[in-house]
Amino acid sequence: MSVDSDDCLHKSRQMPRLTRQQRTVLEVLQQLAQPISAQSLYKTLRQDHRSIGLATVYRSLEVLKLQGLVQSRINRQGESLYSLVQQDQHYLTCLKCGQSTPLDSCPVKHLERQLQQSASFTIYYHSLEFFGLCQPCALLD
Amino acid sequence: MSVDSDDCLHKSRQMPRLTRQQRTVLEVLQQLAQPISAQSLYKTLRQDHRSIGLATVYRSLEVLKLQGLVQSRINRQGESLYSLVQQDQHYLTCLKCGQSTPLDSCPVKHLERQLQQSASFTIYYHSLEFFGLCQPCALLD
DNA sequence: TATTGACTGATAATGATTATCATTATATCT
DNA sequence: AGATATAATGATAATCATTATCAGTCAATA
Ligand SMILES: [Mn+2]
Ligand SMILES: [Mn+2]
Ligand SMILES: [Zn+2]
Ligand SMILES: [Zn+2]
């Protein structure tokens, strides 16, 4: 009889329960539909009067990634954007103007499952992005 | 009758011929089998006594990307690595130890051609990478 | 050859991320 | 519970790849 039902969600080993700050960071990501940078997340929390240290924001995101809960991609300006792993979004990005258009579905879901089995590697998420020129930029030549 | 055979390689418009520095950067990438950072490329050229300014290295790489000749990906430390677009390499990367294992072939070549036609977007290259835990790191739990 | 605009390189500025370290919270004992 | 060891936090400083600046140089064209 489980007294603490939350335990069911975790592996048998001494998987450390998430700290208050780590849960806060996770909640922000859950409420957001879009990837967000660590800096923005930090500022968002300050405005909400739920401030946590900037270093802790970075550390929490790292922990959550290692748990397989959070993923990151790096935008044009070299800034990391974080989101839940279940957000599985991919983009066409223009090298000239930087505009990103999302694809309407993930083309490699199946491939990931396939790889998962062949390789001795636990896959948490993937990144896939196409780069080139959008129509307007291509016309300028 | 073409007097200058090199012209055949370029589009009709006034595609500016590459400058000496831009050609130097391109040559380094051609001789290398591995992606290289702008900083390393800069140092390599210094040792070769073919020095060009660091800013020019960055600018040249940008020009070459816009020409569809060069691609970049961002490594674990947030540093951009550059290579020729024809190098079509993808990795499994461990979130804990950072070790990257290359895949032995590109799983999305066909997909790229398919997208190219449907979308009004000129695709130069793509990035695809899988993240998770390698066996040793997964065992440590 | 003079004019014009693009390219270069030295250097300074930027800004996201990481390192440091004293403090605080949490877990593990007796 | 109280004592002790261990991990997490937050303020701040340090790092370092990249970008901005700007004066000087090169290259094309008339
Ligand atoms: Mn996907
Ligand atoms: Mn590929
Ligand atoms: Zn564009
Ligand atoms: Zn590993």
PDB file of N, CA and C (backbone and C1' of nucleotides) in Angstrom, chain A residues 37-39 54-55 58-59 78-80 82, chain C residues 15-21 25-28:
ATOM      1  N   SER A  37      14.337  30.680 -22.975  1.00  0.00           N
ATOM      2  CA  SER A  37      15.741  30.725 -22.560  1.00  0.00           C
ATOM      3  C   SER A  37      15.848  30.754 -21.049  1.00  0.00           C
ATOM      4  N   ALA A  38      17.008  30.383 -20.515  1.00  0.00           N
ATOM      5  CA  ALA A  38      17.224  30.399 -19.069  1.00  0.00           C
ATOM      6  C   ALA A  38      17.079  31.828 -18.534  1.00  0.00           C
ATOM      7  N   GLN A  39      17.578  32.777 -19.277  1.00  0.00           N
ATOM      8  CA  GLN A  39      17.495  34.178 -18.861  1.00  0.00           C
ATOM      9  C   GLN A  39      16.035  34.632 -18.761  1.00  0.00           C
ATOM     10  N   LEU A  54      19.793  32.851 -10.600  1.00  0.00           N
ATOM     11  CA  LEU A  54      20.037  32.544 -12.003  1.00  0.00           C
ATOM     12  C   LEU A  54      20.835  31.255 -12.155  1.00  0.00           C
ATOM     13  N   ALA A  55      21.862  31.106 -11.327  1.00  0.00           N
ATOM     14  CA  ALA A  55      22.680  29.887 -11.395  1.00  0.00           C
ATOM     15  C   ALA A  55      21.821  28.658 -11.137  1.00  0.00           C
ATOM     16  N   TYR A  58      19.899  27.606 -14.221  1.00  0.00           N
ATOM     17  CA  TYR A  58      20.741  26.808 -15.110  1.00  0.00           C
ATOM     18  C   TYR A  58      20.939  25.394 -14.566  1.00  0.00           C
ATOM     19  N   ARG A  59      21.214  25.317 -13.263  1.00  0.00           N
ATOM     20  CA  ARG A  59      21.453  23.996 -12.676  1.00  0.00           C
ATOM     21  C   ARG A  59      20.207  23.134 -12.741  1.00  0.00           C
ATOM     22  N   GLY A  78      22.784  31.795 -30.662  1.00  0.00           N
ATOM     23  CA  GLY A  78      23.605  30.968 -29.799  1.00  0.00           C
ATOM     24  C   GLY A  78      23.088  30.869 -28.380  1.00  0.00           C
ATOM     25  N   GLU A  79      21.797  31.105 -28.205  1.00  0.00           N
ATOM     26  CA  GLU A  79      21.186  31.042 -26.881  1.00  0.00           C
ATOM     27  C   GLU A  79      20.412  29.731 -26.772  1.00  0.00           C
ATOM     28  N   SER A  80      20.531  29.046 -25.644  1.00  0.00           N
ATOM     29  CA  SER A  80      19.813  27.782 -25.467  1.00  0.00           C
ATOM     30  C   SER A  80      18.361  28.027 -25.099  1.00  0.00           C
ATOM     31  N   TYR A  82      14.839  26.085 -23.825  1.00  0.00           N
ATOM     32  CA  TYR A  82      14.443  24.859 -23.146  1.00  0.00           C
ATOM     33  C   TYR A  82      12.948  24.620 -23.270  1.00  0.00           C
TER      34      TYR A  82
ATOM     35  P    DG C  15      24.324  43.112 -24.738  1.00  0.00           P
ATOM     36  O5'  DG C  15      24.303  41.568 -24.434  1.00  0.00           O
ATOM     37  C5'  DG C  15      24.684  40.641 -25.447  1.00  0.00           C
ATOM     38  C4'  DG C  15      24.852  39.288 -24.810  1.00  0.00           C
ATOM     39  C3'  DG C  15      24.037  39.098 -23.522  1.00  0.00           C
ATOM     40  O3'  DG C  15      23.594  37.765 -23.489  1.00  0.00           O
ATOM     41  C1'  DG C  15      26.277  38.686 -23.077  1.00  0.00           C
ATOM     42  P    DA C  16      22.177  37.444 -22.822  1.00  0.00           P
ATOM     43  O5'  DA C  16      22.197  35.861 -22.878  1.00  0.00           O
ATOM     44  C5'  DA C  16      22.596  35.214 -24.068  1.00  0.00           C
ATOM     45  C4'  DA C  16      23.557  34.099 -23.761  1.00  0.00           C
ATOM     46  C3'  DA C  16      23.047  33.129 -22.699  1.00  0.00           C
ATOM     47  O3'  DA C  16      23.268  31.804 -23.166  1.00  0.00           O
ATOM     48  C1'  DA C  16      25.192  33.955 -22.094  1.00  0.00           C
ATOM     49  P    DT C  17      22.646  30.564 -22.354  1.00  0.00           P
ATOM     50  O5'  DT C  17      23.891  30.095 -21.490  1.00  0.00           O
ATOM     51  C5'  DT C  17      25.022  29.575 -22.165  1.00  0.00           C
ATOM     52  C4'  DT C  17      26.183  29.457 -21.215  1.00  0.00           C
ATOM     53  C3'  DT C  17      25.981  28.489 -20.033  1.00  0.00           C
ATOM     54  O3'  DT C  17      26.887  27.413 -20.239  1.00  0.00           O
ATOM     55  C1'  DT C  17      27.090  30.492 -19.379  1.00  0.00           C
ATOM     56  P    DT C  18      26.984  26.236 -19.159  1.00  0.00           P
ATOM     57  O5'  DT C  18      28.154  26.735 -18.199  1.00  0.00           O
ATOM     58  C5'  DT C  18      29.392  27.067 -18.766  1.00  0.00           C
ATOM     59  C4'  DT C  18      30.381  27.422 -17.675  1.00  0.00           C
ATOM     60  C3'  DT C  18      30.414  26.448 -16.490  1.00  0.00           C
ATOM     61  O3'  DT C  18      31.780  26.160 -16.265  1.00  0.00           O
ATOM     62  C1'  DT C  18      30.088  28.671 -15.727  1.00  0.00           C
ATOM     63  P    DA C  19      32.230  25.233 -15.044  1.00  0.00           P
ATOM     64  O5'  DA C  19      32.801  26.288 -13.991  1.00  0.00           O
ATOM     65  C5'  DA C  19      33.809  27.183 -14.406  1.00  0.00           C
ATOM     66  C4'  DA C  19      34.340  27.963 -13.207  1.00  0.00           C
ATOM     67  C3'  DA C  19      34.594  27.148 -11.950  1.00  0.00           C
ATOM     68  O3'  DA C  19      35.786  27.641 -11.361  1.00  0.00           O
ATOM     69  C1'  DA C  19      32.967  28.838 -11.501  1.00  0.00           C
ATOM     70  P    DT C  20      36.346  26.958  -9.972  1.00  0.00           P
ATOM     71  O5'  DT C  20      35.862  27.974  -8.844  1.00  0.00           O
ATOM     72  C5'  DT C  20      35.921  29.357  -9.111  1.00  0.00           C
ATOM     73  C4'  DT C  20      35.484  30.150  -7.893  1.00  0.00           C
ATOM     74  C3'  DT C  20      35.650  29.450  -6.538  1.00  0.00           C
ATOM     75  O3'  DT C  20      36.190  30.400  -5.623  1.00  0.00           O
ATOM     76  C1'  DT C  20      33.426  30.175  -6.796  1.00  0.00           C
ATOM     77  P    DC C  21      36.947  29.870  -4.271  1.00  0.00           P
ATOM     78  O5'  DC C  21      35.899  30.275  -3.148  1.00  0.00           O
ATOM     79  C5'  DC C  21      35.231  31.532  -3.223  1.00  0.00           C
ATOM     80  C4'  DC C  21      34.075  31.563  -2.245  1.00  0.00           C
ATOM     81  C3'  DC C  21      34.234  30.604  -1.052  1.00  0.00           C
ATOM     82  O3'  DC C  21      33.699  31.239   0.096  1.00  0.00           O
ATOM     83  C1'  DC C  21      32.231  30.162  -2.149  1.00  0.00           C
ATOM     84  P    DA C  25      17.147  27.873   5.078  1.00  0.00           P
ATOM     85  O5'  DA C  25      17.041  26.410   4.478  1.00  0.00           O
ATOM     86  C5'  DA C  25      16.736  26.261   3.086  1.00  0.00           C
ATOM     87  C4'  DA C  25      17.032  24.838   2.674  1.00  0.00           C
ATOM     88  C3'  DA C  25      16.159  23.776   3.348  1.00  0.00           C
ATOM     89  O3'  DA C  25      15.562  22.992   2.331  1.00  0.00           O
ATOM     90  C1'  DA C  25      18.456  23.195   3.490  1.00  0.00           C
ATOM     91  P    DT C  26      14.419  21.932   2.738  1.00  0.00           P
ATOM     92  O5'  DT C  26      15.170  20.529   2.673  1.00  0.00           O
ATOM     93  C5'  DT C  26      15.977  20.222   1.532  1.00  0.00           C
ATOM     94  C4'  DT C  26      16.821  19.009   1.815  1.00  0.00           C
ATOM     95  C3'  DT C  26      16.065  17.848   2.487  1.00  0.00           C
ATOM     96  O3'  DT C  26      16.210  16.713   1.658  1.00  0.00           O
ATOM     97  C1'  DT C  26      18.141  18.244   3.551  1.00  0.00           C
ATOM     98  P    DA C  27      15.385  15.339   2.064  1.00  0.00           P
ATOM     99  O5'  DA C  27      16.565  14.396   2.571  1.00  0.00           O
ATOM    100  C5'  DA C  27      17.621  14.087   1.676  1.00  0.00           C
ATOM    101  C4'  DA C  27      18.735  13.407   2.421  1.00  0.00           C
ATOM    102  C3'  DA C  27      18.337  12.095   3.104  1.00  0.00           C
ATOM    103  O3'  DA C  27      19.322  11.119   2.775  1.00  0.00           O
ATOM    104  C1'  DA C  27      19.396  13.543   4.655  1.00  0.00           C
ATOM    105  P    DT C  28      19.084   9.591   3.295  1.00  0.00           P
ATOM    106  O5'  DT C  28      20.092   9.473   4.529  1.00  0.00           O
ATOM    107  C5'  DT C  28      21.427   9.949   4.398  1.00  0.00           C
ATOM    108  C4'  DT C  28      22.206   9.679   5.673  1.00  0.00           C
ATOM    109  C3'  DT C  28      21.801   8.400   6.405  1.00  0.00           C
ATOM    110  O3'  DT C  28      22.973   7.777   6.928  1.00  0.00           O
ATOM    111  C1'  DT C  28      21.584  10.227   7.858  1.00  0.00           C
TER     112       DT C  28
END
